[in-house]
mmCIF file of C-alpha atoms in Angstrom:
data_model
loop_
_atom_site.group_PDB
_atom_site.id
_atom_site.type_symbol
_atom_site.label_atom_id
_atom_site.label_comp_id
_atom_site.label_asym_id
_atom_site.label_seq_id
_atom_site.Cartn_x
_atom_site.Cartn_y
_atom_site.Cartn_z
ATOM 1 C CA MET A 79 0.278 -0.041 -0.049
ATOM 2 C CA GLU A 80 1.417 3.634 -0.685
ATOM 3 C CA LEU A 81 1.526 6.362 1.406
ATOM 4 C CA HIS A 82 -1.173 8.055 -0.504
ATOM 5 C CA ASP A 83 -3.404 5.144 0.075
ATOM 6 C CA VAL A 84 -2.411 5.139 3.860
ATOM 7 C CA TRP A 85 -3.382 8.606 4.367
ATOM 8 C CA PHE A 86 -6.755 8.470 2.405
ATOM 9 C CA VAL A 87 -7.571 5.772 5.229
ATOM 10 C CA LEU A 88 -6.023 7.917 7.903
ATOM 11 C CA ILE A 89 -8.527 10.659 6.508
ATOM 12 C CA ALA A 90 -11.494 8.725 6.629
ATOM 13 C CA VAL A 91 -10.518 7.694 10.165
ATOM 14 C CA LEU A 92 -10.463 11.359 11.210
ATOM 15 C CA TRP A 93 -14.191 12.036 9.703
ATOM 16 C CA ILE A 94 -14.990 8.932 11.537
ATOM 17 C CA GLY A 95 -13.621 10.131 14.963
ATOM 18 C CA TYR A 96 -15.182 13.375 14.042
ATOM 19 C CA PHE A 97 -19.054 12.427 13.144
ATOM 20 C CA PHE A 98 -18.658 9.894 16.112
ATOM 21 C CA LEU A 99 -17.758 12.580 18.582
ATOM 22 C CA GLU A 100 -19.112 15.754 17.093
ATOM 23 C CA GLY A 101 -22.378 14.231 15.949
ATOM 24 C CA PHE A 102 -23.952 13.398 19.583
ATOM 25 C CA ASP A 103 -23.294 16.769 20.570
ATOM 26 C CA PHE A 104 -24.784 18.395 17.447
ATOM 27 C CA GLY A 105 -27.445 16.183 18.528
ATOM 28 C CA VAL A 106 -27.568 17.403 22.075
ATOM 29 C CA GLY A 107 -27.789 20.852 20.639
ATOM 30 C CA VAL A 108 -30.780 19.851 18.560
ATOM 31 C CA LEU A 109 -32.384 18.169 21.544
ATOM 32 C CA THR A 110 -32.530 21.589 23.711
ATOM 33 C CA LYS A 111 -35.497 22.158 21.542
ATOM 34 C CA LEU A 112 -37.172 18.829 20.992
ATOM 35 C CA LEU A 113 -36.497 17.444 24.630
ATOM 36 C CA ALA A 114 -35.959 20.119 27.288
ATOM 37 C CA ARG A 115 -39.215 21.399 28.667
ATOM 38 C CA ASN A 116 -37.695 24.028 30.486
ATOM 39 C CA ARG A 117 -34.597 25.923 31.641
ATOM 40 C CA PRO A 118 -33.221 23.462 34.338
ATOM 41 C CA GLU A 119 -33.357 20.684 31.706
ATOM 42 C CA LYS A 120 -31.829 22.676 28.693
ATOM 43 C CA ARG A 121 -28.854 23.336 31.197
ATOM 44 C CA VAL A 122 -28.619 19.671 31.971
ATOM 45 C CA LEU A 123 -28.573 18.984 28.219
ATOM 46 C CA ILE A 124 -25.776 21.572 27.714
ATOM 47 C CA ASN A 125 -23.975 20.263 30.800
ATOM 48 C CA THR A 126 -23.719 16.840 29.598
ATOM 49 C CA ILE A 127 -21.489 17.956 26.675
ATOM 50 C CA GLY A 128 -19.960 21.220 28.213
ATOM 51 C CA PRO A 129 -16.693 19.566 28.936
ATOM 52 C CA VAL A 130 -16.256 17.618 25.826
ATOM 53 C CA TRP A 131 -17.623 19.636 22.912
ATOM 54 C CA ASP A 132 -14.364 21.822 22.146
ATOM 55 C CA GLY A 133 -12.360 18.667 22.152
ATOM 56 C CA ASN A 134 -14.542 16.830 20.061
ATOM 57 C CA GLU A 135 -13.948 19.668 17.150
ATOM 58 C CA VAL A 136 -10.232 18.798 17.285
ATOM 59 C CA TRP A 137 -10.975 15.966 15.020
ATOM 60 C CA LEU A 138 -12.574 18.488 12.510
ATOM 61 C CA LEU A 139 -9.343 20.670 12.749
ATOM 62 C CA THR A 140 -7.323 17.557 12.285
ATOM 63 C CA ALA A 141 -9.178 16.094 9.386
ATOM 64 C CA GLY A 142 -8.907 19.637 7.471
ATOM 65 C CA GLY A 143 -4.945 20.031 8.229
ATOM 66 C CA ALA A 144 -4.426 16.282 7.159
ATOM 67 C CA THR A 145 -6.215 16.892 3.807
ATOM 68 C CA PHE A 146 -4.311 20.296 3.170
ATOM 69 C CA ALA A 147 -1.191 18.446 3.423
ATOM 70 C CA ALA A 148 -1.444 14.833 2.149
ATOM 71 C CA PHE A 149 -3.921 15.845 -0.557
ATOM 72 C CA PRO A 150 -3.348 19.607 -1.492
ATOM 73 C CA GLU A 151 -5.391 19.560 -4.767
ATOM 74 C CA TRP A 152 -8.358 17.718 -2.923
ATOM 75 C CA TYR A 153 -7.994 20.543 -0.347
ATOM 76 C CA ALA A 154 -8.183 23.584 -3.106
ATOM 77 C CA THR A 155 -10.873 22.155 -5.123
ATOM 78 C CA LEU A 156 -12.883 21.493 -2.144
ATOM 79 C CA PHE A 157 -12.872 24.353 -0.296
ATOM 80 C CA SER A 158 -13.340 26.616 -3.358
ATOM 81 C CA GLY A 159 -16.279 24.615 -4.872
ATOM 82 C CA PHE A 160 -17.961 24.107 -1.322
ATOM 83 C CA TYR A 161 -16.922 27.554 -0.217
ATOM 84 C CA LEU A 162 -20.273 28.977 0.835
ATOM 85 C CA PRO A 163 -21.524 25.632 2.554
ATOM 86 C CA LEU A 164 -18.213 25.084 4.566
ATOM 87 C CA LEU A 165 -18.496 29.019 5.303
ATOM 88 C CA ILE A 166 -21.681 28.595 6.581
ATOM 89 C CA ILE A 167 -20.608 25.591 8.782
ATOM 90 C CA LEU A 168 -17.491 27.593 10.119
ATOM 91 C CA VAL A 169 -19.785 30.496 11.007
ATOM 92 C CA CYS A 170 -22.100 27.939 12.866
ATOM 93 C CA LEU A 171 -19.138 26.352 14.707
ATOM 94 C CA ILE A 172 -17.865 29.946 16.018
ATOM 95 C CA VAL A 173 -21.395 31.193 16.889
ATOM 96 C CA ARG A 174 -22.032 27.690 18.585
ATOM 97 C CA GLY A 175 -18.820 28.004 20.731
ATOM 98 C CA VAL A 176 -19.477 31.617 21.806
ATOM 99 C CA ALA A 177 -23.310 30.646 22.896
ATOM 100 C CA PHE A 178 -21.741 27.519 24.908
ATOM 101 C CA GLU A 179 -19.466 30.236 26.926
ATOM 102 C CA TYR A 180 -21.715 33.392 27.143
ATOM 103 C CA ARG A 181 -25.274 31.769 27.714
ATOM 104 C CA ALA A 182 -24.709 31.844 31.376
ATOM 105 C CA LYS A 183 -22.579 35.082 31.728
ATOM 106 C CA ARG A 184 -26.053 37.278 32.413
ATOM 107 C CA PRO A 185 -29.146 36.437 34.357
ATOM 108 C CA GLU A 186 -31.579 37.969 31.943
ATOM 109 C CA GLU A 187 -34.471 35.744 30.328
ATOM 110 C CA ASN A 188 -33.821 37.097 26.847
ATOM 111 C CA TRP A 189 -30.021 36.942 27.069
ATOM 112 C CA GLN A 190 -30.218 33.216 27.954
ATOM 113 C CA ARG A 191 -32.896 32.243 25.481
ATOM 114 C CA ASN A 192 -31.230 34.197 22.454
ATOM 115 C CA TRP A 193 -28.228 31.945 23.118
ATOM 116 C CA GLU A 194 -30.134 28.881 23.638
ATOM 117 C CA GLN A 195 -31.720 29.425 20.133
ATOM 118 C CA ALA A 196 -28.051 30.159 18.751
ATOM 119 C CA ILE A 197 -27.138 26.454 20.148
ATOM 120 C CA PHE A 198 -29.993 24.973 18.438
ATOM 121 C CA TRP A 199 -29.635 26.560 15.076
ATOM 122 C CA THR A 200 -25.991 26.181 14.843
ATOM 123 C CA SER A 201 -26.173 22.475 15.836
ATOM 124 C CA LEU A 202 -28.984 21.734 13.337
ATOM 125 C CA ILE A 203 -27.487 23.447 10.568
ATOM 126 C CA PRO A 204 -23.986 21.981 10.216
ATOM 127 C CA ALA A 205 -25.599 18.585 11.029
ATOM 128 C CA ILE A 206 -27.741 19.083 7.703
ATOM 129 C CA LEU A 207 -24.732 20.623 5.758
ATOM 130 C CA TRP A 208 -22.159 17.837 6.337
ATOM 131 C CA GLY A 209 -24.545 15.364 4.935
ATOM 132 C CA VAL A 210 -24.795 17.430 1.923
ATOM 133 C CA ALA A 211 -21.058 18.123 1.161
ATOM 134 C CA PHE A 212 -20.363 14.477 1.800
ATOM 135 C CA GLY A 213 -23.162 13.335 -0.465
ATOM 136 C CA ASN A 214 -21.966 15.815 -3.365
ATOM 137 C CA ILE A 215 -18.438 14.333 -2.634
ATOM 138 C CA VAL A 216 -19.321 11.027 -3.362
ATOM 139 C CA ARG A 217 -21.750 11.310 -5.956
ATOM 140 C CA GLY A 218 -19.218 13.784 -7.972
ATOM 141 C CA VAL A 219 -19.315 17.357 -9.005
ATOM 142 C CA LYS A 220 -18.361 19.566 -11.989
ATOM 143 C CA ILE A 221 -14.685 19.516 -11.988
ATOM 144 C CA ASP A 222 -12.846 20.470 -15.085
ATOM 145 C CA ARG A 223 -9.808 19.226 -16.788
ATOM 146 C CA ASN A 224 -7.467 21.802 -14.677
ATOM 147 C CA MET A 225 -9.126 20.225 -11.136
ATOM 148 C CA GLU A 226 -11.402 23.208 -10.418
ATOM 149 C CA TYR A 227 -14.874 23.204 -9.608
ATOM 150 C CA VAL A 228 -16.958 24.994 -12.330
ATOM 151 C CA GLY A 229 -20.509 24.178 -10.750
ATOM 152 C CA GLY A 230 -22.609 26.651 -8.545
ATOM 153 C CA PHE A 231 -24.154 26.479 -4.943
ATOM 154 C CA TRP A 232 -27.327 25.453 -6.348
ATOM 155 C CA ASP A 233 -25.451 22.418 -8.144
ATOM 156 C CA LEU A 234 -24.835 20.926 -4.649
ATOM 157 C CA LEU A 235 -28.804 20.849 -3.696
ATOM 158 C CA ASN A 236 -29.367 17.838 -5.663
ATOM 159 C CA PRO A 237 -31.699 15.174 -4.466
ATOM 160 C CA TYR A 238 -28.955 12.732 -3.399
ATOM 161 C CA ALA A 239 -27.173 15.464 -1.299
ATOM 162 C CA ILE A 240 -30.133 16.471 0.451
ATOM 163 C CA LEU A 241 -31.127 13.056 1.465
ATOM 164 C CA GLY A 242 -27.405 12.619 2.794
ATOM 165 C CA GLY A 243 -28.307 15.991 4.853
ATOM 166 C CA LEU A 244 -31.580 14.397 6.135
ATOM 167 C CA VAL A 245 -29.785 11.498 7.203
ATOM 168 C CA THR A 246 -26.669 13.172 9.133
ATOM 169 C CA LEU A 247 -29.368 15.430 10.844
ATOM 170 C CA THR A 248 -31.485 12.555 11.869
ATOM 171 C CA LEU A 249 -28.308 10.085 12.883
ATOM 172 C CA PHE A 250 -26.633 12.769 14.569
ATOM 173 C CA THR A 251 -29.725 13.684 16.652
ATOM 174 C CA PHE A 252 -30.478 9.838 17.354
ATOM 175 C CA HIS A 253 -26.883 9.305 18.570
ATOM 176 C CA GLY A 254 -27.316 12.687 20.809
ATOM 177 C CA THR A 255 -30.568 11.300 22.436
ATOM 178 C CA VAL A 256 -28.749 8.007 23.055
ATOM 179 C CA PHE A 257 -25.930 9.941 24.651
ATOM 180 C CA VAL A 258 -28.543 12.052 26.905
ATOM 181 C CA SER A 259 -30.168 8.898 28.001
ATOM 182 C CA LEU A 260 -26.861 7.549 28.950
ATOM 183 C CA LYS A 261 -25.789 10.702 30.594
ATOM 184 C CA THR A 262 -28.695 11.826 32.853
ATOM 185 C CA VAL A 263 -30.787 10.776 35.732
ATOM 186 C CA GLY A 264 -34.721 11.153 36.157
ATOM 187 C CA ASP A 265 -37.525 11.826 34.056
ATOM 188 C CA ILE A 266 -35.282 13.438 31.391
ATOM 189 C CA ARG A 267 -33.587 10.173 30.727
ATOM 190 C CA VAL A 268 -36.807 8.201 30.644
ATOM 191 C CA ARG A 269 -37.901 10.956 27.833
ATOM 192 C CA ALA A 270 -34.770 10.940 25.939
ATOM 193 C CA ARG A 271 -35.117 6.910 25.610
ATOM 194 C CA ALA A 272 -38.486 6.955 24.439
ATOM 195 C CA LEU A 273 -37.574 9.744 21.658
ATOM 196 C CA ALA A 274 -34.562 7.675 20.613
ATOM 197 C CA VAL A 275 -36.713 4.878 19.804
ATOM 198 C CA LYS A 276 -38.914 7.314 17.700
ATOM 199 C CA LEU A 277 -35.975 8.861 16.235
ATOM 200 C CA GLY A 278 -34.273 5.599 15.667
ATOM 201 C CA ALA A 279 -36.845 4.299 13.292
ATOM 202 C CA VAL A 280 -37.007 7.395 11.137
ATOM 203 C CA THR A 281 -33.205 7.577 11.028
ATOM 204 C CA ALA A 282 -33.137 3.780 10.036
ATOM 205 C CA VAL A 283 -35.144 4.401 7.105
ATOM 206 C CA LEU A 284 -33.480 7.467 5.697
ATOM 207 C CA ALA A 285 -30.136 6.005 6.021
ATOM 208 C CA LEU A 286 -30.853 2.756 4.419
ATOM 209 C CA ALA A 287 -32.323 4.560 1.452
ATOM 210 C CA PHE A 288 -29.570 6.807 1.265
ATOM 211 C CA LEU A 289 -26.880 3.688 1.268
ATOM 212 C CA ILE A 290 -28.495 1.386 -1.013
ATOM 213 C CA TRP A 291 -28.388 4.665 -3.367
ATOM 214 C CA THR A 292 -25.155 4.721 -2.810
ATOM 215 C CA GLN A 293 -24.316 1.279 -3.064
ATOM 216 C CA LEU A 294 -26.222 0.675 -6.742
ATOM 217 C CA ASP A 295 -24.194 3.839 -7.689
ATOM 218 C CA THR A 296 -20.476 3.714 -6.858
ATOM 219 C CA GLY A 297 -20.300 0.700 -4.504
ATOM 220 C CA ASP A 298 -18.297 -2.576 -4.393
ATOM 221 C CA SER A 299 -18.185 -5.468 -2.504
ATOM 222 C CA TRP A 300 -16.242 -3.533 0.664
ATOM 223 C CA SER A 301 -18.582 -0.843 0.648
ATOM 224 C CA LEU A 302 -21.649 -3.606 0.901
ATOM 225 C CA ALA A 303 -20.233 -4.906 3.639
ATOM 226 C CA ALA A 304 -19.856 -1.506 5.463
ATOM 227 C CA THR A 305 -23.610 -1.018 4.501
ATOM 228 C CA VAL A 306 -24.475 -4.109 6.195
ATOM 229 C CA ILE A 307 -22.576 -3.426 9.336
ATOM 230 C CA ALA A 308 -23.837 -0.138 9.500
ATOM 231 C CA ALA A 309 -27.604 -1.123 8.867
ATOM 232 C CA VAL A 310 -27.486 -4.036 11.630
ATOM 233 C CA SER A 311 -25.810 -2.035 14.076
ATOM 234 C CA LEU A 312 -28.406 0.883 13.780
ATOM 235 C CA VAL A 313 -31.328 -1.801 13.978
ATOM 236 C CA GLY A 314 -29.097 -2.946 17.169
ATOM 237 C CA ALA A 315 -28.913 0.568 18.562
ATOM 238 C CA ILE A 316 -32.614 0.848 18.579
ATOM 239 C CA GLY A 317 -33.465 -2.268 20.031
ATOM 240 C CA ALA A 318 -30.838 -1.786 22.798
ATOM 241 C CA ILE A 319 -32.439 1.679 23.881
ATOM 242 C CA LYS A 320 -35.881 0.249 23.341
ATOM 243 C CA ALA A 321 -34.463 -2.465 26.370
ATOM 244 C CA GLY A 322 -32.996 0.221 28.652
ATOM 245 C CA ARG A 323 -29.307 -0.776 27.462
ATOM 246 C CA GLU A 324 -27.922 2.591 27.012
ATOM 247 C CA GLY A 325 -24.303 1.826 26.975
ATOM 248 C CA TRP A 326 -24.801 -0.988 24.378
ATOM 249 C CA SER A 327 -27.115 1.473 22.132
ATOM 250 C CA PHE A 328 -24.492 4.564 22.361
ATOM 251 C CA ALA A 329 -21.715 2.056 21.110
ATOM 252 C CA LEU A 330 -23.914 0.501 18.465
ATOM 253 C CA SER A 331 -24.984 3.782 17.154
ATOM 254 C CA GLY A 332 -21.261 4.860 17.256
ATOM 255 C CA VAL A 333 -20.536 1.852 15.145
ATOM 256 C CA ALA A 334 -23.273 2.544 12.649
ATOM 257 C CA ILE A 335 -21.894 5.941 12.022
ATOM 258 C CA ALA A 336 -18.355 4.794 11.675
ATOM 259 C CA ALA A 337 -19.549 1.936 9.216
ATOM 260 C CA ALA A 338 -21.571 4.422 7.516
ATOM 261 C CA VAL A 339 -18.681 6.963 6.836
ATOM 262 C CA ALA A 340 -16.494 4.278 5.979
ATOM 263 C CA MET A 341 -18.819 3.068 2.973
ATOM 264 C CA LEU A 342 -18.701 6.655 1.765
ATOM 265 C CA PHE A 343 -14.846 6.539 1.476
ATOM 266 C CA LEU A 344 -15.037 2.934 0.174
ATOM 267 C CA ALA A 345 -17.441 3.945 -2.476
ATOM 268 C CA LEU A 346 -15.246 6.880 -3.134
ATOM 269 C CA PHE A 347 -11.968 5.211 -3.620
ATOM 270 C CA PRO A 348 -9.391 5.755 -5.297
ATOM 271 C CA ASN A 349 -11.254 9.038 -6.196
ATOM 272 C CA VAL A 350 -11.114 11.566 -3.803
ATOM 273 C CA MET A 351 -13.495 14.080 -6.026
ATOM 274 C CA PRO A 352 -14.975 12.371 -8.931
ATOM 275 C CA SER A 353 -15.584 14.713 -11.746
ATOM 276 C CA SER A 354 -19.510 14.486 -13.092
ATOM 277 C CA LEU A 355 -18.341 16.087 -16.429
ATOM 278 C CA ASP A 356 -15.743 13.561 -17.303
ATOM 279 C CA PRO A 357 -14.598 10.728 -15.370
ATOM 280 C CA ALA A 358 -10.864 11.303 -16.276
ATOM 281 C CA TRP A 359 -10.983 14.905 -14.812
ATOM 282 C CA SER A 360 -11.716 13.216 -11.286
ATOM 283 C CA LEU A 361 -9.300 13.948 -8.252
ATOM 284 C CA THR A 362 -7.593 10.751 -7.295
ATOM 285 C CA VAL A 363 -5.289 9.565 -4.316
ATOM 286 C CA THR A 364 -2.705 9.750 -6.940
ATOM 287 C CA ASN A 365 -3.154 13.080 -8.786
ATOM 288 C CA ALA A 366 -4.142 14.948 -5.798
ATOM 289 C CA SER A 367 -1.632 14.067 -3.099
ATOM 290 C CA SER A 368 1.605 15.710 -1.728
ATOM 291 C CA SER A 369 4.879 14.417 -2.536
ATOM 292 C CA PRO A 370 6.182 10.970 -0.934
ATOM 293 C CA TYR A 371 8.641 12.781 1.208
ATOM 294 C CA THR A 372 5.625 15.116 2.517
ATOM 295 C CA LEU A 373 3.842 11.938 3.138
ATOM 296 C CA LYS A 374 6.348 10.221 4.988
ATOM 297 C CA ILE A 375 7.298 12.996 7.562
ATOM 298 C CA MET A 376 3.402 13.528 8.142
ATOM 299 C CA THR A 377 3.253 9.573 8.937
ATOM 300 C CA TRP A 378 6.027 9.970 11.622
ATOM 301 C CA CYS A 379 4.340 13.180 13.132
ATOM 302 C CA ALA A 380 0.961 11.195 13.322
ATOM 303 C CA ALA A 381 2.626 8.439 14.781
ATOM 304 C CA ILE A 382 3.835 10.342 17.844
ATOM 305 C CA ALA A 383 1.059 13.032 18.144
ATOM 306 C CA THR A 384 -1.975 10.690 17.691
ATOM 307 C CA PRO A 385 -1.532 8.665 20.872
ATOM 308 C CA LEU A 386 -1.229 11.561 23.126
ATOM 309 C CA VAL A 387 -4.237 13.388 21.674
ATOM 310 C CA LEU A 388 -6.429 9.940 22.320
ATOM 311 C CA LEU A 389 -4.980 9.869 25.905
ATOM 312 C CA TYR A 390 -5.875 13.191 26.927
ATOM 313 C CA GLN A 391 -9.554 12.944 25.340
ATOM 314 C CA GLY A 392 -10.191 9.534 26.878
ATOM 315 C CA TRP A 393 -9.084 11.204 30.154
ATOM 316 C CA THR A 394 -11.421 13.859 29.827
ATOM 317 C CA TYR A 395 -14.617 11.582 28.936
ATOM 318 C CA TRP A 396 -13.416 9.221 31.901
ATOM 319 C CA VAL A 397 -13.288 12.354 34.394
ATOM 320 C CA PHE A 398 -16.800 13.570 33.337
ATOM 321 C CA ARG A 399 -18.232 10.187 33.401
ATOM 322 C CA LYS A 400 -21.054 10.335 35.781
ATOM 323 C CA ARG A 401 -24.741 11.107 35.224
ATOM 324 C CA ILE A 402 -26.221 14.474 36.035
ATOM 325 C CA GLY A 403 -29.997 15.520 36.432
ATOM 326 C CA THR A 404 -32.007 18.943 37.065
ATOM 327 C CA GLN A 405 -31.099 18.214 40.909
ATOM 328 C CA HIS A 406 -27.436 18.789 40.149
ATOM 329 C CA ILE A 407 -27.955 22.170 38.698
ATOM 330 C CA ALA A 408 -27.328 24.954 41.326
ATOM 331 C CA ASP A 409 -29.070 28.335 40.811
ATOM 332 C CA ALA A 410 -27.296 30.483 38.729
ATOM 333 C CA ALA A 411 -25.196 33.347 40.897
ATOM 334 C CA HIS A 412 -24.771 36.717 39.075
#
């Protein structure tokens, strides 16, 4: 296996890690409207991800940096062609981080309600747009012979990509609902489990339709195996949460996300961005990659840094592993 193939796999792993971790905290942000009935319950939901949401975004930064260094042509075409949706995602992530930090800085009702609205919308919008973006990457976009995107914004809003956006929204919200049931106690935990079963059914229908469409269009035997794993894991997650096994459900929903993302990358390989104008103009792991020397240096850096990142992030989750409920929410002091 060549180094550019190795880095294609590593970038896929980084996106799997990002969608697994950021997926549930996007879902929790959406649940601040769907699940919480009052301000203490909203505070409970926000506190379940408060210690970890910023660490989860490290995976996005690493995936973007790895793409820039390992596949500069892919990075250039992707970020220029998808400029507007990626800019919207970036603005949402900035506002979302500010909302988490500033929401409790003042006691006024309007102040806190406005920041809670920001948390909801800046969780929902990226959850949709990531699915739209990856749907277009796998499906193929208008790339010319100079490796440049020549389409427009509205070309990205095709039925396949929109279905992808609905899948990521429902899958992340389901993942977040399972996470809330795993991290809370009391009535909110019971309602989260009930909502997870309903969301899981909707997610399963949409995800199965999207994965089958992808498989029929660009899949092979490897992507088919990943599709089966994703489908079985998602059904298992729904069954586990219905039986009250939150830990198993969260693990299985994570496997479903991992298998679904792996399926997209397997369906994509050896392309990194297919051209819908002419397959010969597609960006591949070969013509879009950096030099072997650059990839070699990156490999050594990743081998040293990755275990450290995993250790400190795992330690964070261990420290904040206990369940919380409204009884743990102290009155705000200003």
